[in-house]
Amino acid sequence: MNTLHCPNVRRTVATLLLLTVLTIPLLATATAFKKICIFGDSLSDNGNIYKYDFHILPKSPPYYQGRFSNGITWAEHVGNYYYERYGMKVYNQSVGGATCWLHNIFNKKLPFTLRQERDGYYAKTLYTTLFHKKQDTLYIIWMGANDYLDGLEGKMTVDQTTSKTVGKIRECIESLAGKNGKSFLIINLPDLSITPSAAESGDLPLLHRLSTEHNRKLQLMVDNIRQSYPALNIHIFDVCSMMNDALNNIDDYNARYGTNITVTDQPFWNGGYTVMGAAPDKEALQEEVQKDIESANRSKKTDSSMLARMVANSPALRAAYKVAKSYEMGYRPPMDADSYLFWDYVHPTRVVHKALGGVVIDFINQYYTPTN
C-alpha cells in the first residue's frame, strides 16, 4: 500500500511542506540587523571623551579630531560602510580609558565602565527612539584592555582579574539579551605584551598571561552563552591572531591589507616628553592634568579632579597625554606614520584601523544579515 495515497498522510506532508516554506524566511532574517551599537574603549572611541574633557585628550593635533590615532577608527570604517549601503544608524558608546569593571584606584567615581556605556545606550534609545527594536541591532563589544594594562590590582590574581573582566562582558550580553537583543559580535584582545607600553613597563610576561587567559575565558563564556541562549547569534572576532600576524610576518600582512608598515616594535610618537625624562610620576601627572582641565573647563561642569585621576591611572590616556605634551614641546617624529604599526605606546595607526575595519566588515557579512 502506498501510504502517500492516504488522506491523513497527504495532509501531514502538505502541512510539513508549508511549515518548511514559511520557516525559511524566518530563519534567513532571524539575525538580520538594521542598527549597530558599539561598546568599547580608546580603540573604538570616535571622540566621546574628547567632548567630555574639553578637548584635553586626545589633543588634536597631533591626534585626529578626538580619536586615539591619526585617523578614524575601525569602528567608524564599519559604521560608514553600513550607513552608506543601508542608511544604518550606529550608536558608538565607546569612551577612551573605559574599563569593564570599577577599579579602586578611581575611588568608585569613574563614570566610564562597560555598564555605564550600556546604561547610556539604554537612556539614549529610550528618549530618542521610543520604538527602537533591540532585536534589530548588532551589538559589538570590545573591552578589557584597560582592566589589564596596569597589571594586577591589589592582591588580585590573574585568574580573579580575568574572571571578573569576562564576567562583566557576560553581564552586558545578558542584559541586552533580556531586552530582546539577538545579534552579538565580541572581539577578543590582542596580546597586550606586544604593545610598546608593555615593553616600556617591563610587564611583558604578566600582560601576556592576562591577555591569553582573558581570551580563553572569553571563548568559554561565548560557548556557554550559545548553550544557555540558543536564539542568540553570537560570535568572537579574533583580533589577537590578526595582530600576531602583523608582528610575525609583516610582509604578508602588508600584502594582504595593502599597507606599507615597516616598524612594528616602536611607536610613531617615540620621543619628546617621554624620552627626555620629563614624564612625571602619577601623582605629579595628575596635578598637571588637573590644571590643564581646569584651564579649559571654565564652566566647571566637569569634575577636573576625577578626570585627572582617571588620566593618571590609565595607560591609554597617559600615552595620549604624553604625546600631546611632546607636540607642545615642538617634537615631531621624522618618519611617515603610515609606516608604523603603533601611533603611540598603546594605540595603532590609522592604516591598522582601516585594515581592521575591512576585516570586521567581512566577518559581519559572513555571520550576520544587514538589511534596510
C-alpha positions as MATLAB code, in Angstrom:
seq = 'MNTLHCPNVRRTVATLLLLTVLTIPLLATATAFKKICIFGDSLSDNGNIYKYDFHILPKSPPYYQGRFSNGITWAEHVGNYYYERYGMKVYNQSVGGATCWLHNIFNKKLPFTLRQERDGYYAKTLYTTLFHKKQDTLYIIWMGANDYLDGLEGKMTVDQTTSKTVGKIRECIESLAGKNGKSFLIINLPDLSITPSAAESGDLPLLHRLSTEHNRKLQLMVDNIRQSYPALNIHIFDVCSMMNDALNNIDDYNARYGTNITVTDQPFWNGGYTVMGAAPDKEALQEEVQKDIESANRSKKTDSSMLARMVANSPALRAAYKVAKSYEMGYRPPMDADSYLFWDYVHPTRVVHKALGGVVIDFINQYYTPTN';
ca = [
       0.000    0.000    0.000;
       1.311    3.419   -0.935;
       0.961    5.443    2.256;
       1.164    8.732    0.324;
      -2.299    7.950   -1.080;
      -3.790    8.038    2.436;
      -5.624   11.379    3.048;
      -4.205   11.850    6.550;
      -0.650   11.244    5.382;
      -1.075   13.624    2.436;
      -2.400   16.335    4.741;
       0.520   15.802    7.133;
       3.089   16.015    4.337;
       1.434   19.128    2.923;
       1.432   20.751    6.352;
       5.129   19.985    6.868;
       5.992   21.388    3.448;
       4.021   24.552    4.178;
       5.716   24.986    7.541;
       9.111   24.497    5.911;
       8.387   27.146    3.276;
       7.117   29.590    5.893;
      10.098   28.944    8.166;
      12.791   29.596    5.563;
      12.369   33.413    5.505;
      12.134   33.472    9.281;
      15.463   31.684    9.583;
      17.026   33.933    6.978;
      16.058   37.092    8.873;
      16.464   35.745   12.399;
      19.796   37.539   12.811;
      19.114   40.460   10.478;
      20.151   43.864   11.826;
      19.266   47.444   10.934;
      21.352   49.226   13.558;
      24.753   48.820   15.203;
      25.779   49.613   18.774;
      29.446   49.559   19.786;
      30.755   49.346   23.352;
      34.482   49.924   23.733;
      37.423   51.998   24.912;
      40.005   54.238   23.230;
      40.472   51.740   20.390;
      36.875   52.443   19.330;
      36.206   55.958   20.707;
      35.165   58.328   17.908;
      35.537   61.479   20.013;
      33.342   60.856   23.058;
      35.910   61.538   25.781;
      37.257   64.427   23.687;
      33.901   66.164   24.077;
      33.721   65.358   27.772;
      37.185   66.633   28.751;
      37.007   69.891   26.775;
      39.456   68.675   24.107;
      42.272   67.978   26.575;
      42.582   64.368   25.407;
      43.399   63.201   22.878;
      44.871   66.527   21.762;
      44.188   67.473   18.150;
      46.670   67.841   16.572;
      48.563   65.541   16.638;
      45.643   63.146   17.208;
      42.876   63.193   14.632;
      39.768   65.067   15.799;
      39.415   63.335   19.148;
      40.425   59.843   18.031;
      43.277   57.989   19.697;
      45.087   57.671   16.375;
      45.995   59.723   13.315;
      42.730   58.907   11.534;
      39.272   57.481   12.052;
      38.875   54.239   13.988;
      37.985   50.756   12.768;
      34.524   51.323   14.290;
      33.944   54.309   12.012;
      35.073   52.376    8.947;
      32.474   49.758    9.874;
      29.789   52.342   10.620;
      30.441   54.284    7.413;
      30.194   51.120    5.330;
      26.757   50.167    6.655;
      25.473   53.740    6.651;
      26.425   54.263    3.008;
      24.863   50.984    1.880;
      21.883   50.637    4.208;
      21.393   54.047    5.843;
      22.128   52.281    9.097;
      22.157   54.081   12.460;
      25.286   53.478   14.550;
      25.448   54.090   18.302;
      29.075   54.340   19.391;
      29.151   54.325   23.194;
      32.935   53.809   23.404;
      34.916   56.036   25.767;
      38.697   56.269   25.977;
      40.000   54.766   29.212;
      36.837   52.762   29.880;
      37.098   49.526   31.844;
      34.821   46.524   32.226;
      34.589   46.976   35.989;
      35.070   49.736   38.513;
      38.638   49.817   39.813;
      39.515   51.008   43.307;
      42.120   53.447   42.018;
      39.296   55.734   40.980;
      37.636   55.654   44.414;
      34.454   54.363   42.770;
      33.911   57.624   40.917;
      34.977   56.605   37.435;
      31.964   57.121   35.154;
      33.326   55.129   32.234;
      32.706   51.413   32.589;
      31.018   48.921   30.307;
      27.908   49.102   32.461;
      27.804   52.892   32.233;
      28.180   52.726   28.458;
      25.324   50.226   28.315;
      23.114   52.346   30.582;
      23.887   55.394   28.453;
      22.725   53.465   25.422;
      19.523   52.445   27.191;
      18.813   56.080   28.068;
      19.628   57.267   24.552;
      17.374   54.753   22.839;
      14.569   55.296   25.367;
      14.249   59.022   24.757;
      15.326   59.389   21.133;
      13.777   56.267   19.589;
      10.778   55.158   21.605;
      10.117   52.210   19.313;
      13.764   51.185   18.995;
      13.800   47.430   18.406;
      16.840   45.951   20.075;
      16.380   42.668   18.232;
      17.249   44.614   15.051;
      20.594   45.768   16.472;
      24.030   44.201   16.127;
      25.911   44.708   19.399;
      29.693   44.855   19.182;
      31.726   44.675   22.403;
      35.491   45.209   22.505;
      36.572   45.828   26.077;
      39.060   44.642   28.681;
      42.448   46.089   27.764;
      42.262   48.887   30.349;
      41.461   46.343   33.049;
      44.890   44.768   32.441;
      47.372   47.313   31.055;
      48.451   48.498   34.514;
      48.848   44.938   35.786;
      47.057   43.413   38.753;
      45.163   45.446   41.309;
      45.943   44.888   44.977;
      46.094   41.208   45.861;
      44.007   40.037   42.925;
      45.361   37.138   40.885;
      45.378   36.647   37.125;
      42.512   34.187   37.483;
      40.420   36.556   39.615;
      41.071   39.577   37.400;
      40.278   37.843   34.114;
      37.204   36.120   35.551;
      35.850   39.439   36.790;
      36.512   41.183   33.476;
      34.961   38.469   31.312;
      32.091   38.208   33.796;
      31.224   41.870   33.248;
      31.148   41.327   29.492;
      28.758   38.433   30.040;
      26.556   40.600   32.267;
      26.300   43.152   29.465;
      25.383   40.498   26.900;
      22.720   39.009   29.166;
      21.279   42.442   29.940;
      20.972   43.259   26.236;
      19.570   39.799   25.501;
      16.993   40.413   28.232;
      15.808   43.398   26.195;
      15.463   41.271   23.048;
      18.992   41.729   21.734;
      19.714   38.887   19.303;
      22.986   39.593   17.492;
      26.349   39.948   19.247;
      29.898   40.324   17.968;
      32.538   40.041   20.690;
      36.136   40.997   19.908;
      38.924   39.394   21.907;
      42.093   41.174   22.999;
      45.389   41.426   21.171;
      48.349   40.143   23.135;
      48.923   43.227   25.294;
      52.568   42.260   25.780;
      53.273   43.296   22.165;
      52.494   46.968   22.797;
      55.349   49.461   23.189;
      53.747   50.340   26.539;
      54.377   46.807   27.780;
      57.998   46.900   26.660;
      58.450   50.204   28.496;
      56.883   48.896   31.720;
      58.664   45.539   31.679;
      55.422   43.652   32.435;
      55.547   41.517   29.288;
      55.090   38.074   30.934;
      52.187   39.265   33.097;
      50.412   41.057   30.257;
      50.832   38.001   28.046;
      49.253   35.801   30.725;
      46.395   38.238   31.268;
      45.668   38.514   27.538;
      45.858   34.759   26.962;
      43.669   33.930   29.940;
      41.161   36.636   29.032;
      40.777   35.272   25.514;
      40.490   31.685   26.744;
      37.747   32.587   29.218;
      36.027   34.809   26.668;
      35.728   31.855   24.286;
      34.386   29.618   27.057;
      31.892   32.305   28.041;
      30.609   32.712   24.486;
      30.335   28.932   24.088;
      28.276   28.822   27.277;
      26.102   31.739   26.131;
      25.292   29.805   22.956;
      24.105   26.862   25.041;
      22.155   28.984   27.510;
      20.624   31.291   24.874;
      20.255   29.253   21.662;
      18.239   32.029   19.984;
      21.229   34.389   20.035;
      23.628   34.786   17.140;
      26.956   35.409   18.870;
      30.500   35.122   17.540;
      34.043   36.107   18.522;
      36.252   38.046   16.138;
      39.889   37.042   16.681;
      41.837   40.295   16.559;
      44.625   38.634   18.547;
      45.620   36.435   15.611;
      45.419   39.380   13.221;
      47.870   41.433   15.310;
      50.171   38.450   15.809;
      50.283   38.018   12.031;
      51.452   41.608   11.703;
      54.285   41.027   14.148;
      55.336   37.605   12.894;
      55.245   38.340    9.166;
      54.753   41.973    8.329;
      55.385   41.384    4.603;
      52.400   39.033    4.338;
      50.328   41.463    6.412;
      51.209   44.348    4.089;
      50.376   42.298    1.007;
      47.054   41.150    2.460;
      45.815   44.547    3.676;
      47.513   46.933    1.269;
      49.647   48.569    3.960;
      53.327   49.519    3.967;
      54.259   49.015    7.617;
      57.959   48.617    8.384;
      58.169   49.432   12.111;
      56.292   47.121   14.489;
      58.168   47.380   17.787;
      58.253   51.153   18.341;
      55.520   53.802   18.351;
      55.490   56.624   15.822;
      55.405   59.087   18.739;
      58.562   57.888   20.470;
      60.227   60.979   21.790;
      59.885   64.393   23.355;
      58.019   64.305   26.645;
      58.718   60.611   27.214;
      62.348   60.063   26.252;
      63.613   63.359   27.642;
      62.823   62.275   31.181;
      60.141   64.890   31.660;
      57.385   62.340   32.315;
      56.412   62.739   35.998;
      55.088   60.119   38.386;
      51.344   59.511   38.592;
      50.716   61.970   41.417;
      52.592   64.796   39.687;
      50.969   63.889   36.385;
      47.528   64.043   37.982;
      48.205   67.558   39.272;
      49.437   68.679   35.865;
      46.437   67.218   34.044;
      44.037   68.779   36.536;
      45.496   72.230   35.875;
      45.067   71.735   32.135;
      41.458   70.623   32.571;
      40.577   73.497   34.900;
      42.111   75.949   32.451;
      39.880   74.639   29.642;
      36.846   73.868   31.827;
      35.766   77.394   32.622;
      32.144   76.396   33.165;
      33.192   73.889   35.864;
      30.737   71.307   34.542;
      33.343   68.551   34.712;
      34.924   67.103   37.853;
      38.515   68.015   36.974;
      39.961   66.083   39.910;
      38.188   62.882   38.927;
      39.135   63.225   35.263;
      42.774   63.985   36.109;
      42.903   60.911   38.339;
      41.457   58.861   35.520;
      44.159   60.046   33.085;
      46.983   59.464   35.558;
      45.866   55.907   36.243;
      45.031   54.823   32.687;
      47.942   53.697   30.466;
      45.930   54.503   27.341;
      45.129   58.050   28.469;
      48.634   58.614   29.853;
      50.056   57.697   26.454;
      47.806   60.232   24.742;
      48.660   62.943   27.263;
      52.410   62.413   26.821;
      52.086   62.648   23.051;
      50.189   65.928   23.434;
      52.947   67.316   25.644;
      55.619   66.179   23.184;
      53.779   68.017   20.434;
      53.544   71.173   22.563;
      57.306   70.983   23.163;
      57.900   71.019   19.414;
      58.841   67.379   18.949;
      57.983   65.940   15.526;
      58.686   62.329   14.522;
      60.985   62.075   11.493;
      59.116   59.377    9.532;
      55.713   58.815    7.952;
      53.185   57.446   10.467;
      51.742   55.028    7.892;
      54.948   53.004    8.094;
      54.276   52.272   11.784;
      52.048   49.691   13.437;
      51.626   51.819   16.587;
      50.775   55.517   16.713;
      51.638   55.924   20.403;
      52.623   53.482   23.153;
      49.179   51.830   23.187;
      47.160   52.708   20.073;
      47.582   51.614   16.432;
      47.911   53.901   13.427;
      45.129   54.754   11.006;
      46.283   52.158    8.461;
      45.832   49.418   11.066;
      42.369   50.754   11.919;
      41.434   50.733    8.228;
      42.638   47.149    7.774;
      40.816   46.031   10.909;
      37.621   47.757    9.817;
      37.690   45.952    6.486;
      38.184   42.541    8.075;
      35.418   43.161   10.620;
      33.043   44.141    7.798;
      33.804   40.861    6.017;
      33.230   38.977    9.275;
      29.894   40.690    9.873;
      28.696   39.996    6.342;
      29.602   36.336    6.797;
      27.809   35.730   10.103;
      25.044   38.359   10.210;
      22.471   39.800    7.808;
      22.471   43.579    7.264;
      19.197   44.983    5.979;
      17.440   48.292    5.335;
];
